[in-house]
Coordinates of C-alpha atoms and ligand atoms in Angstrom, one line a residue:
X102 CA 11.1 44.5 -7.4
X103 CA 8.5 42.8 -5.5
X104 CA 4.7 42.0 -4.8
X105 CA 2.3 43.0 -3.7
X106 CA -1.8 42.6 -3.6
X107 CA -4.1 44.4 -5.1
X108 CA -7.5 43.2 -4.9
X109 CA -9.7 39.7 -3.8
X110 CA -12.3 38.7 -4.8
X111 CA -15.3 36.2 -3.6
X112 CA -18.2 34.4 -4.3
X113 CA -19.9 31.6 -2.7
X114 CA -23.8 30.1 -4.3
X115 CA -26.4 31.3 -2.8
X116 CA -28.0 27.7 -1.8
X117 CA -27.6 27.6 2.7
X118 CA -26.9 24.4 3.8
X119 CA -27.0 23.9 7.8
X120 CA -26.1 21.1 10.4
X121 CA -30.5 20.5 10.6
X122 CA -30.2 20.1 6.2
X123 CA -27.5 17.4 7.3
X124 CA -29.1 15.9 10.0
X125 CA -31.9 14.6 7.1
X126 CA -29.2 13.4 5.5
X127 CA -27.0 11.4 7.8
X128 CA -26.6 10.9 11.9
X129 CA -25.5 13.1 12.7
X130 CA -25.9 16.7 15.1
X131 CA -26.3 20.3 14.9
X132 CA -23.9 20.0 18.7
X133 CA -21.9 17.7 17.3
X134 CA -20.2 19.6 14.3
X135 CA -20.5 23.3 15.7
X136 CA -18.4 21.8 19.1
X137 CA -15.9 20.2 16.7
X138 CA -16.1 21.8 14.2
X139 CA -17.6 25.5 14.6
X140 CA -19.5 25.0 11.7
X141 CA -22.8 26.4 11.9
X142 CA -23.6 26.3 7.8
X143 CA -22.3 26.0 4.2
X144 CA -23.0 26.6 0.5
X145 CA -24.1 24.3 -1.8
X146 CA -23.6 24.7 -5.7
X147 CA -27.0 24.0 -7.7
X148 CA -27.7 22.6 -11.4
X149 CA -25.2 25.3 -13.6
X150 CA -23.0 26.7 -11.5
X151 CA -19.3 25.4 -11.8
X152 CA -15.8 25.6 -10.2
X153 CA -16.0 27.5 -13.0
X154 CA -18.8 29.8 -12.9
X155 CA -17.0 30.5 -9.0
X156 CA -14.5 31.5 -10.7
X157 CA -15.3 33.7 -13.1
X158 CA -17.4 35.2 -10.4
X159 CA -14.6 35.3 -7.8
X160 CA -11.9 37.0 -11.1
X161 CA -14.5 39.6 -12.0
X162 CA -14.9 41.3 -8.7
X163 CA -11.3 40.9 -7.6
X164 CA -10.5 42.6 -11.1
X165 CA -13.7 45.4 -11.5
X166 CA -11.6 46.2 -7.6
X167 CA -8.5 46.6 -9.2
X168 CA -10.1 48.9 -12.1
X169 CA -9.0 46.5 -14.2
X170 CA -9.6 43.5 -17.2
X171 CA -8.8 40.5 -17.7
X172 CA -6.0 41.3 -20.7
X173 CA -4.0 43.3 -17.9
X174 CA -3.0 39.7 -16.5
X175 CA 0.2 38.3 -17.0
X176 CA -0.7 35.2 -15.8
X177 CA -3.7 32.7 -14.2
X178 CA -2.8 30.2 -10.8
X179 CA -5.7 28.6 -9.8
X180 CA -6.3 25.7 -8.3
X181 CA -9.5 23.1 -6.8
X182 CA -9.3 19.3 -5.3
X183 CA -11.3 18.4 -8.0
X184 CA -11.3 19.8 -11.9
X185 CA -14.5 20.7 -14.3
X186 CA -12.3 18.2 -16.7
X187 CA -10.1 16.0 -15.8
X188 CA -8.1 17.4 -18.3
X189 CA -8.0 20.4 -19.6
X190 CA -7.4 22.7 -16.1
X191 CA -9.8 25.1 -14.8
X192 CA -6.6 27.8 -15.7
X193 CA -7.3 27.3 -19.2
X194 CA -11.2 27.7 -19.1
X195 CA -11.4 30.6 -16.9
X196 CA -8.4 32.3 -19.0
X197 CA -11.9 31.5 -22.1
X198 CA -14.7 32.5 -19.5
X199 CA -13.6 35.6 -18.8
X200 CA -12.3 36.5 -22.6
X201 CA -8.7 37.7 -23.2
X202 CA -7.9 37.8 -26.2
X203 CA -3.5 37.5 -25.0
X204 CA -1.8 33.6 -24.7
X205 CA -0.6 34.1 -20.9
X206 CA 0.0 31.1 -19.1
X207 CA -2.6 29.4 -17.1
X208 CA -1.2 27.2 -14.7
X209 CA -3.2 24.6 -13.1
X210 CA -1.4 24.0 -9.7
X211 CA -2.9 20.8 -6.9
X212 CA -2.0 21.6 -3.6
X213 CA -6.0 22.1 -1.9
X214 CA -6.0 23.6 1.1
X215 CA -2.1 25.4 0.8
X216 CA -3.0 26.0 -2.7
X217 CA -3.3 29.4 -1.8
X218 CA -0.3 30.0 0.1
X219 CA 1.9 28.4 -2.7
X220 CA 0.5 30.2 -5.3
X221 CA 0.8 33.3 -3.4
X222 CA 4.7 32.2 -2.9
X223 CA 4.8 31.5 -7.2
X224 CA 3.1 35.3 -7.9
X225 CA 5.7 36.6 -6.0
X226 CA 8.8 34.9 -7.6
X227 CA 7.7 35.1 -10.8
X228 CA 7.3 39.1 -10.3
X229 CA 10.3 39.3 -8.6
X230 CA 12.5 37.8 -10.6
X231 CA 10.5 40.3 -13.6
X232 CA 9.4 37.6 -15.8
X233 CA 5.5 38.9 -15.1
X234 CA 4.4 42.4 -13.7
X235 CA 0.5 40.9 -12.3
X236 CA -0.5 37.7 -11.2
X237 CA -4.5 36.6 -11.0
X238 CA -5.0 33.8 -8.8
X239 CA -8.5 32.0 -7.9
X240 CA -9.0 29.0 -6.2
X241 CA -12.5 27.8 -6.4
X242 CA -14.0 24.3 -5.5
X243 CA -17.8 22.5 -6.1
X244 CA -17.4 20.0 -2.7
X245 CA -20.7 19.5 -2.9
X246 CA -21.0 16.8 -4.9
X247 CA -17.7 14.6 -4.5
X248 CA -18.4 14.3 -1.2
X249 CA -20.5 11.2 0.6
X250 CA -23.7 12.5 2.1
X251 CA -24.3 9.8 4.5
X252 CA -23.7 8.4 7.6
X253 CA -20.6 6.5 6.1
X254 CA -19.4 9.6 5.0
X255 CA -20.5 12.2 8.0
X256 CA -17.0 12.5 9.0
X257 CA -15.9 14.8 6.1
X258 CA -18.7 15.6 4.5
X259 CA -19.9 18.3 7.2
X260 CA -17.4 20.0 7.0
X261 CA -16.9 21.7 3.2
X262 CA -18.5 23.8 1.1
X263 CA -18.7 25.0 -2.1
X264 CA -16.8 28.6 -3.0
X265 CA -14.6 30.5 -4.8
X266 CA -11.9 33.2 -3.6
X267 CA -9.6 35.9 -5.4
X268 CA -6.9 38.2 -6.0
X269 CA -4.2 40.1 -8.0
X270 CA -0.6 40.1 -7.0
X271 CA 1.3 42.9 -8.6
X272 CA 4.6 44.1 -9.4
X273 CA 5.4 47.3 -7.5
X274 CA 8.2 49.2 -5.6
X275 CA 6.7 50.9 -2.7
X276 CA 8.2 49.3 -0.6
X277 CA 5.6 50.2 2.7
X278 CA 3.1 47.5 0.8
X279 CA 4.6 44.3 -0.1
X280 CA 4.8 40.5 -0.3
X281 CA 7.7 39.3 2.0
X282 CA 8.2 36.0 2.0
X283 CA 7.1 32.7 2.0
X284 CA 7.8 29.3 3.2
X285 CA 6.6 26.2 2.4
X286 CA 6.6 22.9 3.0
X287 CA 5.2 19.6 2.4
X288 CA 5.2 15.9 3.5
X289 CA 4.1 13.3 0.9
X290 CA 4.5 10.0 3.2
X291 CA 0.8 10.9 4.3
X292 CA -0.6 11.7 1.1
X293 CA -3.0 8.4 1.7
X294 CA -4.3 10.3 4.9
X295 CA -5.9 12.6 3.3
X296 CA -7.3 11.6 -0.1
X297 CA -10.1 10.5 -3.1
X298 CA -8.4 8.0 -4.9
X299 CA -10.5 6.7 -7.2
X300 CA -11.3 6.9 -10.3
X301 CA -7.7 6.6 -10.8
X302 CA -5.9 5.1 -14.5
X303 CA -3.7 2.5 -12.1
X304 CA -7.3 0.2 -12.2
X305 CA -7.9 -2.2 -15.7
X306 CA -10.2 -0.1 -16.4
X307 CA -10.4 2.8 -14.5
X308 CA -14.5 2.6 -14.4
X309 CA -16.5 -0.4 -14.1
X310 CA -19.5 -0.3 -15.9
X311 CA -21.7 -2.8 -13.3
X312 CA -20.0 -1.0 -10.0
X313 CA -22.3 1.3 -7.4
X314 CA -20.5 4.2 -5.6
X315 CA -17.3 2.5 -3.7
X316 CA -15.8 4.6 -0.7
X317 CA -13.1 5.1 -3.0
X318 CA -14.5 7.7 -5.0
X319 CA -14.8 10.4 -2.3
X320 CA -12.6 12.3 -0.1
X321 CA -10.9 10.2 2.8
X322 CA -9.1 11.8 5.5
X323 CA -7.7 10.5 8.9
X324 CA -9.3 13.0 10.8
X325 CA -7.6 12.9 14.4
X326 CA -4.1 12.5 12.7
X327 CA -4.7 15.6 9.9
X328 CA -5.6 17.5 13.5
X329 CA -2.6 17.2 15.1
X330 CA -0.5 17.6 12.2
X331 CA -2.2 20.9 11.6
X332 CA -2.0 22.2 14.8
X333 CA 2.0 21.1 14.7
X334 CA 2.5 22.7 11.5
X335 CA 1.1 26.1 11.2
X336 CA 2.5 26.8 14.4
X337 CA 6.0 26.4 13.8
X338 CA 5.6 27.4 9.9
X339 CA 4.0 31.0 11.7
X340 CA 7.2 30.9 14.0
X341 CA 9.8 30.6 11.4
X342 CA 8.7 32.6 9.1
X343 CA 8.8 35.4 12.1
X344 CA 12.3 34.5 13.5
X345 CA 14.0 34.1 10.0
X346 CA 12.5 38.2 9.3
X347 CA 13.0 38.4 13.1
X348 CA 9.5 39.9 13.5
X349 CA 7.4 38.3 17.0
X350 CA 3.9 37.2 17.1
X351 CA 3.6 41.3 19.0
X352 CA 4.6 42.6 15.3
X353 CA 1.8 40.5 13.4
X354 CA -1.6 42.8 13.1
X355 CA -3.2 39.2 11.5
X356 CA -3.9 35.9 10.7
X357 CA -5.8 34.9 8.3
X358 CA -5.8 30.9 8.5
X359 CA -7.6 27.9 6.6
X360 CA -11.0 27.5 8.1
X361 CA -10.5 23.7 8.2
X362 CA -11.6 23.5 12.2
X363 CA -11.9 26.3 14.7
X364 CA -10.6 24.4 17.1
X365 CA -7.1 23.7 14.8
X366 CA -7.3 27.8 14.4
X367 CA -8.2 28.4 18.5
X368 CA -5.6 25.9 19.5
X369 CA -2.0 27.4 16.9
X370 CA -3.0 30.6 18.2
X371 CA -3.3 29.4 21.4
X372 CA 0.2 28.2 21.2
X373 CA 1.3 31.4 19.6
X374 CA 0.2 33.4 22.2
X375 CA -2.6 35.3 19.9
X376 CA -4.8 36.6 21.2
X377 CA -7.9 35.5 18.5
X378 CA -9.1 39.5 17.5
X379 CA -6.6 39.2 15.5
X380 CA -7.9 36.3 13.5
X381 CA -11.3 35.9 11.4
X382 CA -13.4 33.4 10.6
X383 CA -16.0 32.9 7.7
X384 CA -15.3 28.8 8.5
X385 CA -19.2 29.2 10.5
X386 CA -21.0 29.8 7.2
X387 CA -18.9 28.5 5.3
X388 CA -17.2 25.4 6.1
X389 CA -14.1 24.5 4.8
X390 CA -13.6 26.1 0.8
X391 CA -10.0 24.6 0.6
X392 CA -7.9 26.7 -1.6
X393 CA -10.6 29.3 -1.5
X394 CA -10.2 29.6 2.1
X395 CA -8.0 32.0 2.2
X396 CA -8.6 34.5 0.1
X397 CA -12.9 34.6 0.6
X398 CA -11.7 35.1 4.6
X399 CA -9.3 37.6 3.6
X400 CA -11.9 39.6 1.5
X401 CA -14.0 39.6 4.8
X402 CA -11.3 40.8 7.4
X403 CA -10.5 43.3 5.1
X404 CA -14.4 44.7 4.1
X405 CA -15.0 44.2 7.7
X406 CA -12.4 47.3 8.5
X407 CA -10.3 44.5 10.1
X408 CA -6.7 44.5 7.4
X409 CA -5.7 48.1 6.9
X410 CA -2.9 48.9 4.6
X411 CA -0.1 48.7 6.1
X412 CA -1.0 45.7 8.6
X413 CA 1.4 43.3 9.1
X414 CA -0.8 39.7 8.2
X415 CA 0.0 36.1 7.7
X416 CA -1.5 34.0 6.1
X417 CA -0.9 30.3 7.4
X418 CA -2.9 26.6 6.1
X419 CA -2.3 22.9 6.5
X420 CA -4.2 20.4 3.9
X421 CA -3.7 17.5 1.7
X422 CA -0.3 16.1 1.1
X423 CA 0.8 16.8 3.6
X424 CA 1.6 20.3 1.9
X425 CA 1.4 23.8 4.2
X426 CA 3.3 26.6 4.5
X427 CA 2.8 30.4 4.9
X428 CA 2.5 33.9 3.3
X429 CA 4.3 37.0 5.3
X430 CA 3.6 40.6 3.9
X431 CA 2.9 44.2 4.7
X432 CA -0.9 44.5 3.2
Ligands
UT7_512 O1 -8.4 21.3 5.0 C1 -8.5 20.0 5.1 C2 -7.8 19.7 6.8 N1 -9.2 18.9 6.9 C3 -8.9 19.7 8.9 O2 -7.9 19.7 9.0 C4 -9.0 18.4 9.9 C5 -9.1 17.8 11.0 N2 -10.4 17.0 11.6 C6 -10.9 17.4 11.8 O3 -11.7 18.4 11.8 C7 -11.3 17.0 12.8 O4 -10.3 15.2 13.7 C8 -13.0 16.0 13.1 C9 -14.2 17.0 13.2 C10 -13.0 15.4 12.1 C11 -13.6 15.1 14.1 O5 -13.4 15.2 15.7 P1 -12.2 14.0 16.9 O6 -13.2 15.1 18.0 O7 -11.5 14.2 15.7 O8 -14.0 13.3 16.4 P2 -13.7 11.9 15.3 O9 -12.9 11.7 14.3 O10 -12.8 10.5 16.9 O11 -15.0 10.9 16.0 C12 -15.9 10.8 17.4 C13 -17.1 10.8 16.9 C14 -17.0 8.9 16.0 O12 -17.7 7.7 17.2 P3 -17.2 7.1 18.1 O13 -16.5 6.0 18.0 O14 -16.1 7.8 19.3 O15 -18.1 6.2 18.7 C15 -16.8 10.0 15.2 O16 -17.4 8.1 14.5 O17 -17.8 11.2 16.9 C16 -18.4 10.5 14.9 N3 -18.9 11.2 14.0 C17 -20.1 12.4 14.1 N4 -20.6 12.2 15.4 C18 -22.0 12.7 14.4 C19 -17.7 11.5 13.3 N5 -18.4 12.5 12.1 C20 -19.4 13.1 12.5 C21 -20.4 13.6 12.5 N6 -21.3 13.6 13.8 N7 -20.1 14.2 11.7

């Protein structure tokens, strides 16, 4: 028994926020953002759009494209940085929103930018074990309301955007189209190098009514450390997964890399001596949507005909934790 990707779906809010719009909020420039990251614009939610509503739209598109109904799904794996509620997880909310009548399990994972490669690895293992036949994986993220949009937060806030991506993975015995292998890592010594630290249940009291918003309620990132590790780890994990499957980069038809920074992805491909045409980017238009970048970028590459059934594809991601990993698959 193997597992394969049946369909994908994606959603980004209609509101476009350009680098020029950000120039009006903080001391930054279109040139700086484009040169350092490759981002030109991103999408931000407006009141009424939520992590859940975006997740539902992306999921419904994936279901429709596969001609499936919610009750054809055996499990939901959901991931985001900041969920709609502190608890329960948005996976359960999604189950309600989509109108599931079966009490299938809904699992929320917290692996940030690596969430999709972690989820695909998990879904593949659960399907291979025979426990479930069809799993819906969703990453959805509202960053825009969690960002420090002043000059203080400019190194982080210009990079992130809102959006959702979904993927349905199901069992198959077709040896042509399948998830071949996954490799996952984390290195907790860098947990605080990319994090939102507050509010924390370890504070007494957790929230102080008289204190204004301090920097710790916003994402903190040691940008240079994250950049350096992203290049090293994504290159390393791609080499590993290909080596142990007796493949080389020449065998790979396409790479879907996490969309954090165009320069990171360029460096990874250069080090692997892979042509830039073997990848696709959505970062320029959507920014970094954390767990949603892989399904959004894959979805677009498939629709554009850049990835076809039968192609050998690698997904690779790096993010907070630090966590990183790769999936190797025949689409
Ligand atoms: O998905 C999670 C993974 N995240 C990532 O992979 C992101 C990894 N890191 C990066 O992408 C890069 O480190 C950044 C894009 C965040 C920053 O690029 P950098 O080339 O490392 O710039 P820097 O942090 O060294 O900053 C250079 C200068 C600084 O000014 P000084 O000290 O040289 O005077 C910053 O204060 O740029 C300044 N700066 C900005 N200027 C204009 C920082 N952010 C901005 C900004 N606009 N938004």
